PDB file of C-alpha atoms in Angstrom:
ATOM      1  CA  MET A   1      -4.065  -1.668 -23.389  1.00 61.00           C
ATOM      2  CA  SER A   2      -0.896   0.426 -23.345  1.00 76.00           C
ATOM      3  CA  GLY A   3      -0.129   3.955 -22.061  1.00 84.00           C
ATOM      4  CA  VAL A   4       1.643   6.163 -24.546  1.00 85.00           C
ATOM      5  CA  GLY A   5       5.074   6.977 -23.223  1.00 91.00           C
ATOM      6  CA  CYS A   6       4.504   4.878 -20.034  1.00 96.00           C
ATOM      7  CA  VAL A   7       7.825   3.478 -18.749  1.00 96.00           C
ATOM      8  CA  LEU A   8       6.123   0.426 -17.269  1.00 97.00           C
ATOM      9  CA  CYS A   9       4.426  -0.379 -20.578  1.00 97.00           C
ATOM     10  CA  ARG A  10       7.746  -0.007 -22.396  1.00 95.00           C
ATOM     11  CA  ASP A  11      10.282  -1.596 -19.900  1.00 95.00           C
ATOM     12  CA  GLU A  12      10.180  -4.524 -17.521  1.00 94.00           C
ATOM     13  CA  GLY A  13      11.071  -2.133 -14.681  1.00 95.00           C
ATOM     14  CA  GLY A  14      13.735  -4.186 -12.985  1.00 96.00           C
ATOM     15  CA  GLU A  15      15.007  -7.822 -12.826  1.00 97.00           C
ATOM     16  CA  LEU A  16      12.138 -10.100 -13.755  1.00 98.00           C
ATOM     17  CA  LEU A  17      11.409 -12.736 -11.073  1.00 98.00           C
ATOM     18  CA  TRP A  18       8.036 -14.008 -12.189  1.00 98.00           C
ATOM     19  CA  ALA A  19       5.274 -13.041 -14.648  1.00 98.00           C
ATOM     20  CA  ASP A  20       1.927 -14.218 -16.025  1.00 98.00           C
ATOM     21  CA  ALA A  21      -0.561 -12.611 -18.349  1.00 98.00           C
ATOM     22  CA  ARG A  22      -1.921 -10.335 -15.588  1.00 98.00           C
ATOM     23  CA  CYS A  23       1.073  -9.130 -13.608  1.00 98.00           C
ATOM     24  CA  ARG A  24       4.806  -9.440 -13.124  1.00 98.00           C
ATOM     25  CA  VAL A  25       7.236  -9.329 -10.170  1.00 98.00           C
ATOM     26  CA  ILE A  26      10.527  -7.518 -10.528  1.00 98.00           C
ATOM     27  CA  ARG A  27      13.437  -7.097  -8.188  1.00 98.00           C
ATOM     28  CA  VAL A  28      14.427  -3.454  -7.929  1.00 97.00           C
ATOM     29  CA  THR A  29      17.998  -2.714  -9.079  1.00 95.00           C
ATOM     30  CA  GLY A  30      20.310   0.243  -8.582  1.00 93.00           C
ATOM     31  CA  ALA A  31      20.543   2.388  -5.406  1.00 91.00           C
ATOM     32  CA  GLU A  32      17.108   1.429  -4.132  1.00 93.00           C
ATOM     33  CA  GLY A  33      17.874  -2.248  -4.420  1.00 93.00           C
ATOM     34  CA  ARG A  34      21.208  -1.727  -2.739  1.00 92.00           C
ATOM     35  CA  ASP A  35      19.715   0.167   0.190  1.00 93.00           C
ATOM     36  CA  PHE A  36      16.744  -2.071   0.588  1.00 96.00           C
ATOM     37  CA  PRO A  37      17.837  -5.550  -0.442  1.00 96.00           C
ATOM     38  CA  GLY A  38      14.988  -7.584  -1.808  1.00 97.00           C
ATOM     39  CA  PHE A  39      12.901  -4.498  -2.693  1.00 98.00           C
ATOM     40  CA  CYS A  40      10.415  -5.808  -5.254  1.00 98.00           C
ATOM     41  CA  ARG A  41       7.590  -4.343  -7.311  1.00 98.00           C
ATOM     42  CA  VAL A  42       4.492  -6.141  -8.496  1.00 98.00           C
ATOM     43  CA  ILE A  43       3.336  -4.567 -11.694  1.00 98.00           C
ATOM     44  CA  TRP A  44      -0.056  -4.974 -13.352  1.00 98.00           C
ATOM     45  CA  GLN A  45       0.586  -5.762 -17.050  1.00 98.00           C
ATOM     46  CA  ALA A  46      -2.229  -3.580 -18.458  1.00 98.00           C
ATOM     47  CA  HIS A  47      -2.059   0.177 -18.198  1.00 98.00           C
ATOM     48  CA  VAL A  48      -4.528   1.057 -15.462  1.00 98.00           C
ATOM     49  CA  ALA A  49      -4.006   3.652 -12.766  1.00 98.00           C
ATOM     50  CA  GLU A  50      -5.896   2.510  -9.693  1.00 98.00           C
ATOM     51  CA  MET A  51      -6.690  -0.709  -7.805  1.00 98.00           C
ATOM     52  CA  SER A  52     -10.392   0.225  -8.020  1.00 97.00           C
ATOM     53  CA  ASP A  53     -10.088   0.325 -11.843  1.00 97.00           C
ATOM     54  CA  LEU A  54      -9.659  -3.476 -11.743  1.00 98.00           C
ATOM     55  CA  ALA A  55     -12.451  -5.973 -11.554  1.00 97.00           C
ATOM     56  CA  ALA A  56     -12.762  -7.298  -7.970  1.00 95.00           C
ATOM     57  CA  VAL A  57     -11.381 -10.691  -8.983  1.00 96.00           C
ATOM     58  CA  ASP A  58      -8.329  -9.110 -10.560  1.00 97.00           C
ATOM     59  CA  ALA A  59      -7.702  -6.815  -7.566  1.00 97.00           C
ATOM     60  CA  ALA A  60      -7.865  -9.837  -5.288  1.00 96.00           C
ATOM     61  CA  TYR A  61      -5.501 -11.752  -7.547  1.00 97.00           C
ATOM     62  CA  LEU A  62      -2.996  -8.885  -7.573  1.00 98.00           C
ATOM     63  CA  MET A  63      -3.070  -8.646  -3.787  1.00 98.00           C
ATOM     64  CA  ARG A  64      -2.459 -12.413  -3.497  1.00 97.00           C
ATOM     65  CA  ILE A  65       0.672 -11.956  -5.599  1.00 98.00           C
ATOM     66  CA  VAL A  66       1.773  -8.953  -3.463  1.00 98.00           C
ATOM     67  CA  LEU A  67       1.298 -11.003  -0.303  1.00 98.00           C
ATOM     68  CA  ALA A  68       3.189 -13.977  -1.805  1.00 98.00           C
ATOM     69  CA  VAL A  69       6.095 -11.563  -2.408  1.00 98.00           C
ATOM     70  CA  GLU A  70       5.758 -10.281   1.132  1.00 98.00           C
ATOM     71  CA  ARG A  71       5.859 -13.826   2.520  1.00 98.00           C
ATOM     72  CA  THR A  72       8.898 -14.676   0.368  1.00 98.00           C
ATOM     73  CA  LEU A  73      10.822 -11.570   1.487  1.00 98.00           C
ATOM     74  CA  ARG A  74      10.031 -12.165   5.111  1.00 98.00           C
ATOM     75  CA  GLU A  75      11.266 -15.709   4.838  1.00 97.00           C
ATOM     76  CA  VAL A  76      14.475 -15.146   2.883  1.00 96.00           C
ATOM     77  CA  MET A  77      15.425 -11.537   3.919  1.00 96.00           C
ATOM     78  CA  HIS A  78      14.305 -11.511   7.544  1.00 97.00           C
ATOM     79  CA  PRO A  79      13.459  -7.800   7.645  1.00 98.00           C
ATOM     80  CA  ASP A  80      12.221  -6.042  10.735  1.00 98.00           C
ATOM     81  CA  LYS A  81       9.179  -4.707   8.798  1.00 98.00           C
ATOM     82  CA  ILE A  82       7.481  -4.849   5.449  1.00 98.00           C
ATOM     83  CA  ASN A  83       6.248  -1.662   3.740  1.00 98.00           C
ATOM     84  CA  LEU A  84       3.563  -1.969   1.009  1.00 98.00           C
ATOM     85  CA  ALA A  85       2.496   0.919  -1.204  1.00 98.00           C
ATOM     86  CA  SER A  86       0.659   1.636  -4.460  1.00 98.00           C
ATOM     87  CA  LEU A  87       1.317   5.298  -5.284  1.00 98.00           C
ATOM     88  CA  GLY A  88       1.777   5.906  -9.038  1.00 97.00           C
ATOM     89  CA  ASN A  89       1.860   9.695  -8.904  1.00 97.00           C
ATOM     90  CA  VAL A  90       4.774   9.838 -11.297  1.00 95.00           C
ATOM     91  CA  VAL A  91       4.042   6.662 -13.256  1.00 95.00           C
ATOM     92  CA  PRO A  92       0.244   6.136 -13.145  1.00 96.00           C
ATOM     93  CA  HIS A  93       0.468   2.480 -14.145  1.00 98.00           C
ATOM     94  CA  LEU A  94      -0.665   0.269 -11.298  1.00 98.00           C
ATOM     95  CA  HIS A  95       2.333  -1.142  -9.397  1.00 98.00           C
ATOM     96  CA  TRP A  96       2.994  -2.192  -5.801  1.00 98.00           C
ATOM     97  CA  HIS A  97       6.199  -1.523  -3.872  1.00 98.00           C
ATOM     98  CA  VAL A  98       7.075  -4.383  -1.505  1.00 98.00           C
ATOM     99  CA  ILE A  99       9.963  -3.022   0.620  1.00 98.00           C
ATOM    100  CA  PRO A 100      11.862  -4.874   3.300  1.00 98.00           C
ATOM    101  CA  ARG A 101      12.844  -2.526   6.111  1.00 98.00           C
ATOM    102  CA  TRP A 102      15.405  -2.828   8.892  1.00 97.00           C
ATOM    103  CA  HIS A 103      15.682  -0.807  12.051  1.00 97.00           C
ATOM    104  CA  ASP A 104      19.122   0.468  10.971  1.00 96.00           C
ATOM    105  CA  ASP A 105      18.348   1.078   7.277  1.00 96.00           C
ATOM    106  CA  SER A 106      18.983   4.508   5.742  1.00 96.00           C
ATOM    107  CA  HIS A 107      15.478   5.857   6.516  1.00 97.00           C
ATOM    108  CA  PHE A 108      13.903   3.819   9.365  1.00 97.00           C
ATOM    109  CA  PRO A 109      11.446   4.503  10.847  1.00 97.00           C
ATOM    110  CA  ALA A 110      10.588   7.050   8.109  1.00 97.00           C
ATOM    111  CA  PRO A 111       9.150   5.865   4.798  1.00 98.00           C
ATOM    112  CA  VAL A 112      11.764   5.351   2.080  1.00 97.00           C
ATOM    113  CA  TRP A 113      10.495   8.473   0.294  1.00 96.00           C
ATOM    114  CA  ALA A 114      11.356  10.725   3.217  1.00 96.00           C
ATOM    115  CA  ILE A 115      14.793  12.226   3.893  1.00 93.00           C
ATOM    116  CA  GLY A 116      17.322   9.540   4.867  1.00 93.00           C
ATOM    117  CA  CYS A 117      18.739   9.741   8.352  1.00 91.00           C
ATOM    118  CA  ARG A 118      21.855   7.506   8.299  1.00 93.00           C
ATOM    119  CA  LEU A 119      24.217   5.480   6.153  1.00 91.00           C
ATOM    120  CA  ALA A 120      22.808   1.963   5.913  1.00 87.00           C
ATOM    121  CA  PRO A 121      25.119  -0.978   6.639  1.00 89.00           C
ATOM    122  CA  THR A 122      25.978  -3.293   3.833  1.00 89.00           C
ATOM    123  CA  ARG A 123      23.668  -6.341   4.329  1.00 91.00           C
ATOM    124  CA  PRO A 124      24.485  -9.941   3.523  1.00 91.00           C
ATOM    125  CA  GLN A 125      20.967 -10.168   2.147  1.00 91.00           C
ATOM    126  CA  SER A 126      21.982  -7.987  -0.796  1.00 90.00           C
ATOM    127  CA  GLN A 127      24.080 -10.945  -1.994  1.00 92.00           C
ATOM    128  CA  LEU A 128      21.075 -13.269  -2.182  1.00 94.00           C
ATOM    129  CA  PRO A 129      20.857 -14.479  -5.813  1.00 96.00           C
ATOM    130  CA  SER A 130      17.676 -13.460  -7.627  1.00 97.00           C
ATOM    131  CA  ALA A 131      17.315 -17.103  -8.701  1.00 97.00           C
ATOM    132  CA  THR A 132      16.905 -18.038  -5.019  1.00 97.00           C
ATOM    133  CA  LEU A 133      14.372 -15.306  -4.494  1.00 97.00           C
ATOM    134  CA  ALA A 134      12.478 -16.342  -7.650  1.00 98.00           C
ATOM    135  CA  ALA A 135      12.489 -20.043  -6.680  1.00 97.00           C
ATOM    136  CA  ARG A 136      11.031 -19.342  -3.212  1.00 97.00           C
ATOM    137  CA  LEU A 137       8.473 -16.954  -4.650  1.00 98.00           C
ATOM    138  CA  LEU A 138       7.377 -19.637  -7.061  1.00 97.00           C
ATOM    139  CA  GLN A 139       6.680 -21.971  -4.138  1.00 96.00           C
ATOM    140  CA  HIS A 140       4.569 -19.336  -2.402  1.00 96.00           C
ATOM    141  CA  LEU A 141       2.712 -18.636  -5.617  1.00 95.00           C
ATOM    142  CA  SER A 142       1.975 -22.369  -5.966  1.00 92.00           C
ATOM    143  CA  HIS A 143       0.256 -22.356  -2.539  1.00 78.00           C
ATOM    144  CA  PRO A 144      -3.492 -22.689  -2.875  1.00 58.00           C
ATOM    145  CA  GLU A 145      -3.996 -19.342  -1.169  1.00 61.00           C
ATOM    146  CA  THR A 146      -2.189 -17.529  -3.931  1.00 51.00           C
ATOM    147  CA  SER A 147      -3.534 -19.341  -6.952  1.00 46.00           C
ATOM    148  CA  SER A 148      -6.294 -17.665  -8.928  1.00 43.00           C
TER     149      SER A 148
ATOM    150  CA  MET B   1      -5.014  -9.243  21.393  1.00 62.00           C
ATOM    151  CA  SER B   2      -3.575  -5.851  22.319  1.00 77.00           C
ATOM    152  CA  GLY B   3      -0.161  -4.278  21.992  1.00 84.00           C
ATOM    153  CA  VAL B   4       1.208  -2.745  25.255  1.00 85.00           C
ATOM    154  CA  GLY B   5       1.496   1.008  24.694  1.00 91.00           C
ATOM    155  CA  CYS B   6       0.170   0.799  21.133  1.00 96.00           C
ATOM    156  CA  VAL B   7      -1.588   4.033  20.182  1.00 96.00           C
ATOM    157  CA  LEU B   8      -3.908   2.194  17.733  1.00 97.00           C
ATOM    158  CA  CYS B   9      -4.934  -0.280  20.462  1.00 96.00           C
ATOM    159  CA  ARG B  10      -5.582   2.577  22.827  1.00 95.00           C
ATOM    160  CA  ASP B  11      -7.207   5.244  20.626  1.00 95.00           C
ATOM    161  CA  GLU B  12      -9.605   5.246  17.667  1.00 94.00           C
ATOM    162  CA  GLY B  13      -6.941   7.086  15.631  1.00 95.00           C
ATOM    163  CA  GLY B  14      -9.195   9.661  14.035  1.00 96.00           C
ATOM    164  CA  GLU B  15     -12.855  10.348  13.333  1.00 97.00           C
ATOM    165  CA  LEU B  16     -14.651   6.989  13.163  1.00 98.00           C
ATOM    166  CA  LEU B  17     -16.589   6.440   9.919  1.00 98.00           C
ATOM    167  CA  TRP B  18     -17.294   2.757  10.142  1.00 98.00           C
ATOM    168  CA  ALA B  19     -16.254  -0.299  12.167  1.00 98.00           C
ATOM    169  CA  ASP B  20     -16.973  -3.977  12.636  1.00 98.00           C
ATOM    170  CA  ALA B  21     -15.283  -6.626  14.744  1.00 98.00           C
ATOM    171  CA  ARG B  22     -12.334  -6.967  12.394  1.00 98.00           C
ATOM    172  CA  CYS B  23     -11.463  -3.441  11.287  1.00 98.00           C
ATOM    173  CA  ARG B  24     -12.434   0.217  11.407  1.00 98.00           C
ATOM    174  CA  VAL B  25     -12.270   3.166   9.005  1.00 98.00           C
ATOM    175  CA  ILE B  26     -11.309   6.577  10.340  1.00 98.00           C
ATOM    176  CA  ARG B  27     -11.051   9.990   8.703  1.00 98.00           C
ATOM    177  CA  VAL B  28      -7.720  11.623   9.442  1.00 97.00           C
ATOM    178  CA  THR B  29      -7.980  14.887  11.338  1.00 95.00           C
ATOM    179  CA  GLY B  30      -5.436  17.690  11.940  1.00 93.00           C
ATOM    180  CA  ALA B  31      -2.960  19.002   9.383  1.00 91.00           C
ATOM    181  CA  GLU B  32      -2.884  15.794   7.339  1.00 93.00           C
ATOM    182  CA  GLY B  33      -6.622  15.797   6.994  1.00 93.00           C
ATOM    183  CA  ARG B  34      -6.600  19.519   6.051  1.00 92.00           C
ATOM    184  CA  ASP B  35      -3.896  19.100   3.414  1.00 93.00           C
ATOM    185  CA  PHE B  36      -5.365  15.898   1.986  1.00 96.00           C
ATOM    186  CA  PRO B  37      -9.124  16.145   2.403  1.00 96.00           C
ATOM    187  CA  GLY B  38     -10.748  12.740   2.771  1.00 97.00           C
ATOM    188  CA  PHE B  39      -7.459  11.064   3.933  1.00 98.00           C
ATOM    189  CA  CYS B  40      -8.675   7.891   5.622  1.00 98.00           C
ATOM    190  CA  ARG B  41      -7.067   5.008   7.438  1.00 98.00           C
ATOM    191  CA  VAL B  42      -8.346   1.474   7.593  1.00 98.00           C
ATOM    192  CA  ILE B  43      -7.153  -0.086  10.851  1.00 98.00           C
ATOM    193  CA  TRP B  44      -7.183  -3.774  11.740  1.00 98.00           C
ATOM    194  CA  GLN B  45      -8.710  -4.069  15.257  1.00 98.00           C
ATOM    195  CA  ALA B  46      -6.293  -6.752  16.517  1.00 98.00           C
ATOM    196  CA  HIS B  47      -2.655  -5.871  17.143  1.00 97.00           C
ATOM    197  CA  VAL B  48      -0.830  -7.579  14.296  1.00 98.00           C
ATOM    198  CA  ALA B  49       2.052  -6.006  12.294  1.00 98.00           C
ATOM    199  CA  GLU B  50       1.906  -7.349   8.749  1.00 98.00           C
ATOM    200  CA  MET B  51      -0.700  -8.249   6.178  1.00 98.00           C
ATOM    201  CA  SER B  52       0.899 -11.685   5.905  1.00 97.00           C
ATOM    202  CA  ASP B  53       0.277 -12.234   9.613  1.00 97.00           C
ATOM    203  CA  LEU B  54      -3.467 -12.404   8.767  1.00 98.00           C
ATOM    204  CA  ALA B  55      -5.255 -15.458   7.581  1.00 97.00           C
ATOM    205  CA  ALA B  56      -5.801 -15.198   3.792  1.00 95.00           C
ATOM    206  CA  VAL B  57      -9.494 -14.662   4.240  1.00 96.00           C
ATOM    207  CA  ASP B  58      -8.898 -11.791   6.657  1.00 97.00           C
ATOM    208  CA  ALA B  59      -6.306 -10.182   4.403  1.00 97.00           C
ATOM    209  CA  ALA B  60      -8.796 -10.364   1.510  1.00 96.00           C
ATOM    210  CA  TYR B  61     -11.502  -8.880   3.714  1.00 97.00           C
ATOM    211  CA  LEU B  62      -9.302  -6.009   4.810  1.00 98.00           C
ATOM    212  CA  MET B  63      -8.395  -5.199   1.214  1.00 98.00           C
ATOM    213  CA  ARG B  64     -12.040  -5.227   0.217  1.00 97.00           C
ATOM    214  CA  ILE B  65     -12.648  -2.545   2.900  1.00 98.00           C
ATOM    215  CA  VAL B  66      -9.640  -0.574   1.699  1.00 98.00           C
ATOM    216  CA  LEU B  67     -10.923  -0.629  -1.842  1.00 98.00           C
ATOM    217  CA  ALA B  68     -14.417   0.344  -0.688  1.00 98.00           C
ATOM    218  CA  VAL B  69     -12.788   3.410   0.937  1.00 98.00           C
ATOM    219  CA  GLU B  70     -10.853   4.085  -2.321  1.00 98.00           C
ATOM    220  CA  ARG B  71     -14.057   3.908  -4.389  1.00 98.00           C
ATOM    221  CA  THR B  72     -15.874   6.199  -1.912  1.00 98.00           C
ATOM    222  CA  LEU B  73     -13.116   8.754  -2.010  1.00 98.00           C
ATOM    223  CA  ARG B  74     -12.876   8.741  -5.838  1.00 98.00           C
ATOM    224  CA  GLU B  75     -16.580   9.251  -5.981  1.00 97.00           C
ATOM    225  CA  VAL B  76     -17.049  12.042  -3.455  1.00 96.00           C
ATOM    226  CA  MET B  77     -13.651  13.786  -3.512  1.00 96.00           C
ATOM    227  CA  HIS B  78     -12.686  13.477  -7.226  1.00 97.00           C
ATOM    228  CA  PRO B  79      -8.944  13.363  -6.605  1.00 98.00           C
ATOM    229  CA  ASP B  80      -6.416  13.079  -9.411  1.00 98.00           C
ATOM    230  CA  LYS B  81      -4.849   9.929  -7.847  1.00 98.00           C
ATOM    231  CA  ILE B  82      -5.242   7.607  -4.914  1.00 98.00           C
ATOM    232  CA  ASN B  83      -2.221   6.530  -2.803  1.00 98.00           C
ATOM    233  CA  LEU B  84      -2.461   3.316  -0.770  1.00 98.00           C
ATOM    234  CA  ALA B  85       0.156   2.309   1.796  1.00 98.00           C
ATOM    235  CA  SER B  86       0.667  -0.048   4.736  1.00 98.00           C
ATOM    236  CA  LEU B  87       3.856   0.993   6.486  1.00 98.00           C
ATOM    237  CA  GLY B  88       3.706   0.752  10.218  1.00 97.00           C
ATOM    238  CA  ASN B  89       7.331   1.467  10.974  1.00 97.00           C
ATOM    239  CA  VAL B  90       6.448   3.831  13.876  1.00 95.00           C
ATOM    240  CA  VAL B  91       3.152   2.107  14.862  1.00 95.00           C
ATOM    241  CA  PRO B  92       3.521  -1.602  13.964  1.00 96.00           C
ATOM    242  CA  HIS B  93      -0.280  -2.200  14.191  1.00 98.00           C
ATOM    243  CA  LEU B  94      -1.624  -3.061  10.751  1.00 98.00           C
ATOM    244  CA  HIS B  95      -3.266   0.064   9.176  1.00 98.00           C
ATOM    245  CA  TRP B  96      -3.796   1.249   5.614  1.00 98.00           C
ATOM    246  CA  HIS B  97      -3.463   4.829   4.439  1.00 98.00           C
ATOM    247  CA  VAL B  98      -5.927   5.733   1.748  1.00 98.00           C
ATOM    248  CA  ILE B  99      -4.886   9.199   0.552  1.00 98.00           C
ATOM    249  CA  PRO B 100      -6.580  11.310  -2.139  1.00 98.00           C
ATOM    250  CA  ARG B 101      -4.012  13.253  -4.115  1.00 98.00           C
ATOM    251  CA  TRP B 102      -4.311  16.296  -6.375  1.00 97.00           C
ATOM    252  CA  HIS B 103      -1.858  17.603  -8.954  1.00 97.00           C
ATOM    253  CA  ASP B 104      -1.558  20.855  -7.018  1.00 96.00           C
ATOM    254  CA  ASP B 105      -1.451  19.383  -3.463  1.00 96.00           C
ATOM    255  CA  SER B 106       1.416  20.272  -1.167  1.00 96.00           C
ATOM    256  CA  HIS B 107       3.600  17.253  -2.216  1.00 97.00           C
ATOM    257  CA  PHE B 108       2.480  16.079  -5.663  1.00 97.00           C
ATOM    258  CA  PRO B 109       3.925  14.119  -7.358  1.00 97.00           C
ATOM    259  CA  ALA B 110       6.082  13.124  -4.360  1.00 97.00           C
ATOM    260  CA  PRO B 111       4.590  10.832  -1.695  1.00 98.00           C
ATOM    261  CA  VAL B 112       3.068  12.644   1.262  1.00 97.00           C
ATOM    262  CA  TRP B 113       6.027  11.577   3.387  1.00 96.00           C
ATOM    263  CA  ALA B 114       8.568  13.404   1.287  1.00 96.00           C
ATOM    264  CA  ILE B 115       9.340  17.118   1.545  1.00 93.00           C
ATOM    265  CA  GLY B 116       6.461  19.316   0.496  1.00 93.00           C
ATOM    266  CA  CYS B 117       6.966  21.505  -2.597  1.00 91.00           C
ATOM    267  CA  ARG B 118       4.168  24.051  -2.454  1.00 93.00           C
ATOM    268  CA  LEU B 119       1.342  25.520  -0.430  1.00 91.00           C
ATOM    269  CA  ALA B 120      -1.795  23.580  -1.164  1.00 87.00           C
ATOM    270  CA  PRO B 121      -4.988  25.447  -2.108  1.00 90.00           C
ATOM    271  CA  THR B 122      -7.912  25.274   0.225  1.00 89.00           C
ATOM    272  CA  ARG B 123     -10.249  22.650  -1.289  1.00 91.00           C
ATOM    273  CA  PRO B 124     -14.009  22.672  -1.170  1.00 91.00           C
ATOM    274  CA  GLN B 125     -13.732  18.928  -0.532  1.00 91.00           C
ATOM    275  CA  SER B 126     -12.359  19.677   2.925  1.00 90.00           C
ATOM    276  CA  GLN B 127     -15.868  20.906   3.862  1.00 92.00           C
ATOM    277  CA  LEU B 128     -17.519  17.581   2.978  1.00 94.00           C
ATOM    278  CA  PRO B 129     -19.270  16.388   6.173  1.00 96.00           C
ATOM    279  CA  SER B 130     -17.977  13.120   7.513  1.00 97.00           C
ATOM    280  CA  ALA B 131     -21.583  11.869   7.735  1.00 97.00           C
ATOM    281  CA  THR B 132     -21.752  12.157   3.885  1.00 97.00           C
ATOM    282  CA  LEU B 133     -18.517  10.218   3.585  1.00 97.00           C
ATOM    283  CA  ALA B 134     -19.697   7.572   6.022  1.00 98.00           C
ATOM    284  CA  ALA B 135     -23.025   7.165   4.299  1.00 97.00           C
ATOM    285  CA  ARG B 136     -21.443   6.685   0.885  1.00 97.00           C
ATOM    286  CA  LEU B 137     -18.881   4.302   2.322  1.00 98.00           C
ATOM    287  CA  LEU B 138     -21.652   2.256   3.851  1.00 97.00           C
ATOM    288  CA  GLN B 139     -23.247   1.844   0.406  1.00 96.00           C
ATOM    289  CA  HIS B 140     -19.983   0.679  -1.068  1.00 96.00           C
ATOM    290  CA  LEU B 141     -19.499  -1.729   1.823  1.00 95.00           C
ATOM    291  CA  SER B 142     -22.952  -3.148   1.214  1.00 92.00           C
ATOM    292  CA  HIS B 143     -22.019  -4.022  -2.304  1.00 78.00           C
ATOM    293  CA  PRO B 144     -21.630  -7.804  -2.728  1.00 58.00           C
ATOM    294  CA  GLU B 145     -17.991  -7.390  -3.753  1.00 61.00           C
ATOM    295  CA  THR B 146     -17.103  -5.952  -0.365  1.00 51.00           C
ATOM    296  CA  SER B 147     -19.187  -8.171   1.887  1.00 46.00           C
ATOM    297  CA  SER B 148     -17.344 -10.954   3.688  1.00 43.00           C
TER     298      SER B 148
END
């Protein structure tokens, strides 16, 4: 199932950290990835718009992957907060934003989609190699709680 | 477990539609509820900050409630899109936003936290009684997929 002209059907959407037949985890690149180091997206492979379009077992599986990403980011990035969101107004292809937040980031405490309020400091976390992130994620995904 | 000074420990947080020992569903009132009719929040009763602070069984339970709210809103409100988010930067007490979106709402396609771009029309859906919403939600919650 593929959406005509859908950017998430056509492109990976970032730096691939992990994938299976149902979903993939990418690390966000560019300005968003610089301002929020570790910003990841979990993208459902098939072109569906809403969580409730999925079978219950698939929705539960997707959330287990999202929470494995959350656990990974908390462990390796030590953010002050995690933000989770499935919006898809512009790209109605089911994808979750998993965003590490810091008290002194460019938008805190506002959501990242609001107007920024300060220049964010350069974080050492932005230097964390994606291979390290991917390896730690794989360990979390291997945990029984996150297996399908 | 209660957070000192936490507004979601102290107050219901909106018009109560459903609750059990673990979480509650409220309909958002005020300007947000007017601009996005049916806007609901699913609030974890205990004061925890992140989804990954919950036991896996509790996180799965909470998401089943969130998705029951999503199904209810799609059925009774007929939005063009659903937005889901757990942010908690201002109030770090786990709560999910379940937001019906329309192509001509005040912010579409931007997230509701961005700058608005138009005056939203008055929607007939804003007149939907909360009792109707609560009754339909109860039916979705009674479905085997959403029982604990």
